[in-house]
Amino acid sequence: MIERNFDEWLEKLRNSISGYDYYIDFNKVVKNVESIKLELNILNVLIGAKDIETKFEEIVGKYPETLKCIPLLLAVRGSEIYAQDEEGAFLYNFNKMNYSIEQYKLFMRKTGLFDLIANHLINNLVDYALGVETGLDSNGRKNRGGHQMENLVEGYIRSAGFSKDVDYYKEMYLVDIEKKWNIDLSAISNQGKAAKRFDFVIKTQDMIYAVETNFYTGGGSKLNETARSYKMLSQESNEIEGFTFVWFTDGIGWKSARGNLRETFDVMEHIYNIDDMENDIMKKVFK
């Protein structure tokens, strides 16, 4: 094992790895609005209407498909909305009317949509929908962020000369590794009871490398558990001939859990950060 200084390694952890496409997926935003643009333009007739409830009834009677726009106007994903008050509980369906038009008018009134539209608080429902979609898409940052480290690592794996589904594989379960290369991994699967899945598996001529990736911007108990778990996984892997566990991790969240991470770093040969990847660690490890 190469001697490395933990404190120096820790200082190289990054604050963020957010790319330009992390913040908003505008292609998705526009696509979602385009799918209901015609219906939104029909509903634009309601803007500034003096008798908006009568006009709404006329529109829905002639173009019932316009109802499918309503959930988005309330920043709701899906076609059903639950609402209750002293008059009762209702589960409104906006793909196919399941209540009277009077009940849907009550919904529009009580949610404030009639007031928003009739009083010129918005000028165009298509523009408004784009804004709502943009806000909803910002909620997807967590999912995009969860894959950022994985995508980053995969880029370096490819740069090291490996090809997907040829000599590296994504999201591979322990049992599939055993079957594909006829290797006994019971030492790390609790005798087959654990359904462990690795982010990547890299196969070279003499070794199977199981790879985990993560990035933490904040602290918490999860980090301590992860460090302990991967320390154990690494030690168990050392007992299996032809199998190596490799961990790529980064993020300033680790600075709040440095104690557990240090313990893992001291005994685990293959733990690396982004700085290591930038210095060609892939080519040094996977050979």
Tab-separated table of C-alpha atoms in Angstrom:
chain	number	residue	atom	x	y	z
A	1	MET	CA	0.000	0.000	0.000
A	2	ILE	CA	1.317	3.444	-0.986
A	3	GLU	CA	1.764	5.756	2.007
A	4	ARG	CA	-0.563	8.738	1.754
A	5	ASN	CA	-1.262	11.634	4.091
A	6	PHE	CA	-4.933	11.680	5.080
A	7	ASP	CA	-5.068	15.352	6.036
A	8	GLU	CA	-3.537	16.429	2.729
A	9	TRP	CA	-5.967	14.150	0.870
A	10	LEU	CA	-8.932	15.523	2.842
A	11	GLU	CA	-8.005	19.119	2.020
A	12	LYS	CA	-8.411	18.347	-1.678
A	13	LEU	CA	-12.099	17.439	-1.348
A	14	ARG	CA	-14.404	19.643	-3.403
A	15	ASN	CA	-17.247	21.948	-2.379
A	16	SER	CA	-19.324	20.954	-5.390
A	17	ILE	CA	-19.225	19.105	-8.702
A	18	SER	CA	-22.298	20.751	-10.212
A	19	GLY	CA	-22.097	21.114	-13.981
A	20	TYR	CA	-23.931	23.622	-16.157
A	21	ASP	CA	-26.787	21.182	-16.711
A	22	TYR	CA	-27.334	20.603	-12.984
A	23	TYR	CA	-29.612	23.546	-12.276
A	24	ILE	CA	-32.499	23.300	-14.744
A	25	ASP	CA	-33.207	20.835	-17.544
A	26	PHE	CA	-34.740	23.358	-19.929
A	27	ASN	CA	-35.274	20.785	-22.674
A	28	LYS	CA	-37.528	18.856	-20.311
A	29	VAL	CA	-39.277	22.054	-19.152
A	30	VAL	CA	-40.101	23.155	-22.695
A	31	LYS	CA	-41.149	19.650	-23.747
A	32	ASN	CA	-43.590	19.362	-20.826
A	33	VAL	CA	-45.203	22.724	-21.605
A	34	GLU	CA	-45.337	22.054	-25.342
A	35	SER	CA	-47.405	18.934	-24.651
A	36	ILE	CA	-50.239	21.121	-23.260
A	37	LYS	CA	-49.550	24.370	-25.104
A	38	LEU	CA	-52.713	24.187	-27.220
A	39	GLU	CA	-54.915	23.671	-24.159
A	40	LEU	CA	-53.156	26.464	-22.269
A	41	ASN	CA	-53.795	28.858	-25.149
A	42	ILE	CA	-57.475	27.955	-25.099
A	43	LEU	CA	-57.578	28.740	-21.377
A	44	ASN	CA	-55.899	32.093	-22.074
A	45	VAL	CA	-59.405	33.307	-22.998
A	46	LEU	CA	-60.126	33.330	-19.256
A	47	ILE	CA	-57.518	35.995	-18.518
A	48	GLY	CA	-59.334	39.147	-17.454
A	49	ALA	CA	-62.752	37.571	-18.074
A	50	LYS	CA	-65.544	39.460	-16.276
A	51	ASP	CA	-67.615	36.315	-15.672
A	52	ILE	CA	-64.806	33.796	-15.481
A	53	GLU	CA	-66.894	30.976	-14.006
A	54	THR	CA	-69.399	31.031	-16.893
A	55	LYS	CA	-66.556	31.263	-19.408
A	56	PHE	CA	-64.747	28.369	-17.717
A	57	GLU	CA	-67.879	26.232	-17.941
A	58	GLU	CA	-68.221	27.020	-21.651
A	59	ILE	CA	-64.594	26.149	-22.365
A	60	VAL	CA	-64.593	22.883	-20.410
A	61	GLY	CA	-67.898	21.888	-22.028
A	62	LYS	CA	-66.432	22.387	-25.491
A	63	TYR	CA	-62.816	21.439	-24.764
A	64	PRO	CA	-62.777	19.066	-21.754
A	65	GLU	CA	-59.121	18.276	-22.466
A	66	THR	CA	-58.202	21.728	-21.126
A	67	LEU	CA	-58.721	20.373	-17.616
A	68	LYS	CA	-55.433	18.454	-17.837
A	69	CYS	CA	-53.583	21.807	-17.567
A	70	ILE	CA	-54.988	22.615	-14.139
A	71	PRO	CA	-52.611	20.542	-11.948
A	72	LEU	CA	-49.569	22.239	-13.485
A	73	LEU	CA	-51.053	25.664	-12.744
A	74	LEU	CA	-50.914	24.605	-9.088
A	75	ALA	CA	-47.412	23.155	-9.464
A	76	VAL	CA	-48.722	19.597	-9.051
A	77	ARG	CA	-47.382	16.594	-10.939
A	78	GLY	CA	-49.979	14.037	-11.940
A	79	SER	CA	-53.621	14.094	-12.944
A	80	GLU	CA	-55.296	13.873	-9.538
A	81	ILE	CA	-55.525	16.408	-6.725
A	82	TYR	CA	-56.983	15.795	-3.269
A	83	ALA	CA	-58.702	18.642	-1.439
A	84	GLN	CA	-60.949	18.849	1.584
A	85	ASP	CA	-62.697	21.385	3.767
A	86	GLU	CA	-65.816	21.558	5.914
A	87	GLU	CA	-67.909	20.685	2.853
A	88	GLY	CA	-66.194	17.339	2.307
A	89	ALA	CA	-63.208	15.553	0.819
A	90	PHE	CA	-62.675	15.234	-2.913
A	91	LEU	CA	-60.164	13.570	-5.217
A	92	TYR	CA	-60.361	15.505	-8.467
A	93	ASN	CA	-59.367	13.791	-11.705
A	94	PHE	CA	-58.158	16.179	-14.409
A	95	ASN	CA	-57.835	13.646	-17.204
A	96	LYS	CA	-61.457	12.555	-16.981
A	97	MET	CA	-64.038	14.525	-15.039
A	98	ASN	CA	-65.296	12.579	-12.038
A	99	TYR	CA	-67.412	15.385	-10.568
A	100	SER	CA	-69.836	17.945	-11.925
A	101	ILE	CA	-68.615	21.109	-13.615
A	102	GLU	CA	-69.941	23.000	-10.579
A	103	GLN	CA	-67.532	21.035	-8.371
A	104	TYR	CA	-64.604	21.866	-10.658
A	105	LYS	CA	-65.619	25.537	-10.577
A	106	LEU	CA	-65.567	25.328	-6.783
A	107	PHE	CA	-62.080	23.836	-7.014
A	108	MET	CA	-60.883	26.702	-9.213
A	109	ARG	CA	-62.467	29.236	-6.880
A	110	LYS	CA	-61.131	27.815	-3.616
A	111	THR	CA	-57.610	27.189	-4.880
A	112	GLY	CA	-57.430	30.819	-6.022
A	113	LEU	CA	-56.935	30.004	-9.705
A	114	PHE	CA	-59.989	31.970	-10.809
A	115	ASP	CA	-58.720	35.015	-8.930
A	116	LEU	CA	-55.220	34.630	-10.373
A	117	ILE	CA	-56.489	34.404	-13.947
A	118	ALA	CA	-59.409	36.846	-13.885
A	119	ASN	CA	-57.525	39.687	-12.202
A	120	HIS	CA	-54.649	39.816	-14.683
A	121	LEU	CA	-52.156	38.620	-12.075
A	122	ILE	CA	-50.729	36.654	-15.002
A	123	ASN	CA	-50.799	37.679	-18.661
A	124	ASN	CA	-50.208	34.393	-20.441
A	125	LEU	CA	-50.770	30.863	-19.186
A	126	VAL	CA	-48.063	29.401	-21.414
A	127	ASP	CA	-45.439	31.725	-19.920
A	128	TYR	CA	-46.799	31.042	-16.450
A	129	ALA	CA	-46.613	27.273	-17.062
A	130	LEU	CA	-42.977	27.602	-18.186
A	131	GLY	CA	-42.210	29.316	-14.894
A	132	VAL	CA	-43.998	26.653	-12.878
A	133	GLU	CA	-42.235	23.871	-14.785
A	134	THR	CA	-38.888	25.551	-14.160
A	135	GLY	CA	-39.643	25.636	-10.446
A	136	LEU	CA	-40.736	22.004	-10.410
A	137	ASP	CA	-37.629	20.947	-12.299
A	138	SER	CA	-35.427	22.559	-9.662
A	139	ASN	CA	-36.703	19.810	-7.357
A	140	GLY	CA	-34.964	17.352	-9.659
A	141	ARG	CA	-31.557	18.655	-8.657
A	142	LYS	CA	-31.311	16.086	-5.909
A	143	ASN	CA	-31.664	13.258	-8.422
A	144	ARG	CA	-29.292	14.900	-10.870
A	145	GLY	CA	-26.839	15.548	-8.054
A	146	GLY	CA	-27.004	11.927	-6.987
A	147	HIS	CA	-25.724	10.840	-10.374
A	148	GLN	CA	-23.092	13.521	-10.844
A	149	MET	CA	-20.263	11.671	-9.098
A	150	GLU	CA	-21.258	8.466	-10.828
A	151	ASN	CA	-21.169	10.202	-14.215
A	152	LEU	CA	-17.848	11.835	-13.399
A	153	VAL	CA	-16.258	8.531	-12.441
A	154	GLU	CA	-17.631	6.860	-15.552
A	155	GLY	CA	-16.016	9.546	-17.689
A	156	TYR	CA	-12.619	8.768	-16.182
A	157	ILE	CA	-13.198	5.011	-16.604
A	158	ARG	CA	-13.817	5.569	-20.302
A	159	SER	CA	-10.812	7.870	-20.590
A	160	ALA	CA	-8.702	5.053	-19.143
A	161	GLY	CA	-9.647	2.940	-22.160
A	162	PHE	CA	-12.537	0.826	-20.871
A	163	SER	CA	-15.721	0.212	-22.876
A	164	LYS	CA	-19.205	-0.132	-21.417
A	165	ASP	CA	-20.573	-3.687	-21.380
A	166	VAL	CA	-17.235	-4.952	-22.699
A	167	ASP	CA	-14.821	-4.509	-19.805
A	168	TYR	CA	-16.840	-2.279	-17.482
A	169	TYR	CA	-20.444	-2.581	-16.367
A	170	LYS	CA	-22.888	-0.262	-14.583
A	171	GLU	CA	-25.070	-1.114	-11.581
A	172	MET	CA	-24.146	-4.766	-11.274
A	173	TYR	CA	-25.410	-7.004	-8.483
A	174	LEU	CA	-23.169	-9.330	-6.530
A	175	VAL	CA	-25.009	-12.403	-7.731
A	176	ASP	CA	-24.532	-11.325	-11.362
A	177	ILE	CA	-20.800	-10.865	-10.802
A	178	GLU	CA	-20.615	-14.391	-9.384
A	179	LYS	CA	-22.457	-15.876	-12.352
A	180	LYS	CA	-20.593	-13.947	-15.043
A	181	TRP	CA	-17.081	-14.715	-13.832
A	182	ASN	CA	-17.670	-17.829	-11.720
A	183	ILE	CA	-16.337	-16.293	-8.527
A	184	ASP	CA	-17.452	-16.966	-4.949
A	185	LEU	CA	-18.360	-13.693	-3.219
A	186	SER	CA	-20.123	-15.198	-0.225
A	187	ALA	CA	-17.554	-13.528	2.047
A	188	ILE	CA	-19.094	-10.140	1.269
A	189	SER	CA	-22.690	-11.199	0.592
A	190	ASN	CA	-23.415	-12.692	4.016
A	191	GLN	CA	-23.568	-16.139	2.427
A	192	GLY	CA	-25.779	-14.913	-0.383
A	193	LYS	CA	-28.248	-13.058	1.847
A	194	ALA	CA	-27.197	-9.515	0.873
A	195	ALA	CA	-28.401	-8.160	-2.476
A	196	LYS	CA	-25.477	-5.765	-2.865
A	197	ARG	CA	-25.230	-3.690	-6.037
A	198	PHE	CA	-22.080	-1.865	-7.156
A	199	ASP	CA	-22.090	1.336	-9.199
A	200	PHE	CA	-19.501	-0.108	-11.575
A	201	VAL	CA	-17.638	-3.344	-12.118
A	202	ILE	CA	-14.410	-3.266	-14.127
A	203	LYS	CA	-12.886	-6.473	-15.463
A	204	THR	CA	-9.227	-6.714	-16.400
A	205	GLN	CA	-7.310	-9.827	-17.332
A	206	ASP	CA	-6.469	-10.777	-13.751
A	207	MET	CA	-8.887	-8.841	-11.542
A	208	ILE	CA	-12.515	-7.918	-10.945
A	209	TYR	CA	-12.847	-4.419	-9.512
A	210	ALA	CA	-16.101	-3.535	-7.761
A	211	VAL	CA	-16.552	0.251	-7.610
A	212	GLU	CA	-18.695	2.477	-5.418
A	213	THR	CA	-19.049	6.242	-5.885
A	214	ASN	CA	-20.562	9.069	-3.839
A	215	PHE	CA	-20.264	12.782	-3.168
A	216	TYR	CA	-21.370	14.508	0.033
A	217	THR	CA	-21.887	18.252	0.351
A	218	GLY	CA	-23.283	17.980	3.879
A	219	GLY	CA	-22.590	15.935	6.977
A	220	GLY	CA	-24.738	13.536	8.958
A	221	SER	CA	-24.819	10.065	10.433
A	222	LYS	CA	-25.048	8.494	6.973
A	223	LEU	CA	-21.437	9.407	6.265
A	224	ASN	CA	-20.156	7.633	9.377
A	225	GLU	CA	-22.174	4.542	8.494
A	226	THR	CA	-20.889	4.622	4.907
A	227	ALA	CA	-17.275	4.878	6.046
A	228	ARG	CA	-17.679	1.955	8.461
A	229	SER	CA	-19.545	-0.128	5.910
A	230	TYR	CA	-16.969	0.383	3.171
A	231	LYS	CA	-14.118	-0.290	5.577
A	232	MET	CA	-15.666	-3.674	6.325
A	233	LEU	CA	-16.402	-4.325	2.659
A	234	SER	CA	-12.810	-3.583	1.761
A	235	GLN	CA	-11.458	-5.896	4.454
A	236	GLU	CA	-13.792	-8.714	3.401
A	237	SER	CA	-12.842	-8.202	-0.257
A	238	ASN	CA	-9.184	-8.609	0.598
A	239	GLU	CA	-9.918	-12.246	1.455
A	240	ILE	CA	-11.214	-12.980	-2.064
A	241	GLU	CA	-8.636	-13.796	-4.697
A	242	GLY	CA	-9.121	-11.919	-7.949
A	243	PHE	CA	-11.527	-9.364	-6.458
A	244	THR	CA	-10.841	-5.786	-5.330
A	245	PHE	CA	-13.122	-3.127	-3.885
A	246	VAL	CA	-12.486	0.464	-5.001
A	247	TRP	CA	-14.185	3.550	-3.570
A	248	PHE	CA	-14.319	6.967	-5.228
A	249	THR	CA	-15.674	9.619	-2.895
A	250	ASP	CA	-15.484	13.371	-2.461
A	251	GLY	CA	-17.282	16.375	-0.998
A	252	ILE	CA	-16.694	18.690	1.953
A	253	GLY	CA	-19.363	16.832	3.897
A	254	TRP	CA	-16.624	14.399	4.871
A	255	LYS	CA	-14.891	17.065	6.940
A	256	SER	CA	-17.592	16.660	9.577
A	257	ALA	CA	-17.038	12.883	9.580
A	258	ARG	CA	-13.282	12.881	9.200
A	259	GLY	CA	-12.746	10.537	12.151
A	260	ASN	CA	-14.555	7.572	10.602
A	261	LEU	CA	-13.213	8.393	7.161
A	262	ARG	CA	-9.656	8.460	8.518
A	263	GLU	CA	-10.126	4.971	10.000
A	264	THR	CA	-11.255	3.695	6.602
A	265	PHE	CA	-8.518	5.583	4.743
A	266	ASP	CA	-5.825	4.076	6.983
A	267	VAL	CA	-6.784	0.475	6.182
A	268	MET	CA	-8.278	0.746	2.691
A	269	GLU	CA	-5.808	0.764	-0.186
A	270	HIS	CA	-8.208	1.859	-2.897
A	271	ILE	CA	-10.033	4.968	-1.721
A	272	TYR	CA	-9.725	7.942	-4.058
A	273	ASN	CA	-11.097	11.431	-4.613
A	274	ILE	CA	-11.556	13.625	-7.704
A	275	ASP	CA	-8.018	14.981	-7.434
A	276	ASP	CA	-6.735	11.407	-7.647
A	277	MET	CA	-8.801	10.820	-10.786
A	278	GLU	CA	-7.441	14.006	-12.344
A	279	ASN	CA	-3.965	12.594	-11.742
A	280	ASP	CA	-4.606	9.402	-13.719
A	281	ILE	CA	-5.329	7.053	-10.819
A	282	MET	CA	-7.582	4.982	-13.071
A	283	LYS	CA	-4.711	3.870	-15.236
A	284	LYS	CA	-2.610	3.058	-12.182
A	285	VAL	CA	-5.280	0.999	-10.418
A	286	PHE	CA	-7.167	-0.827	-13.154
A	287	LYS	CA	-4.514	-2.879	-14.877
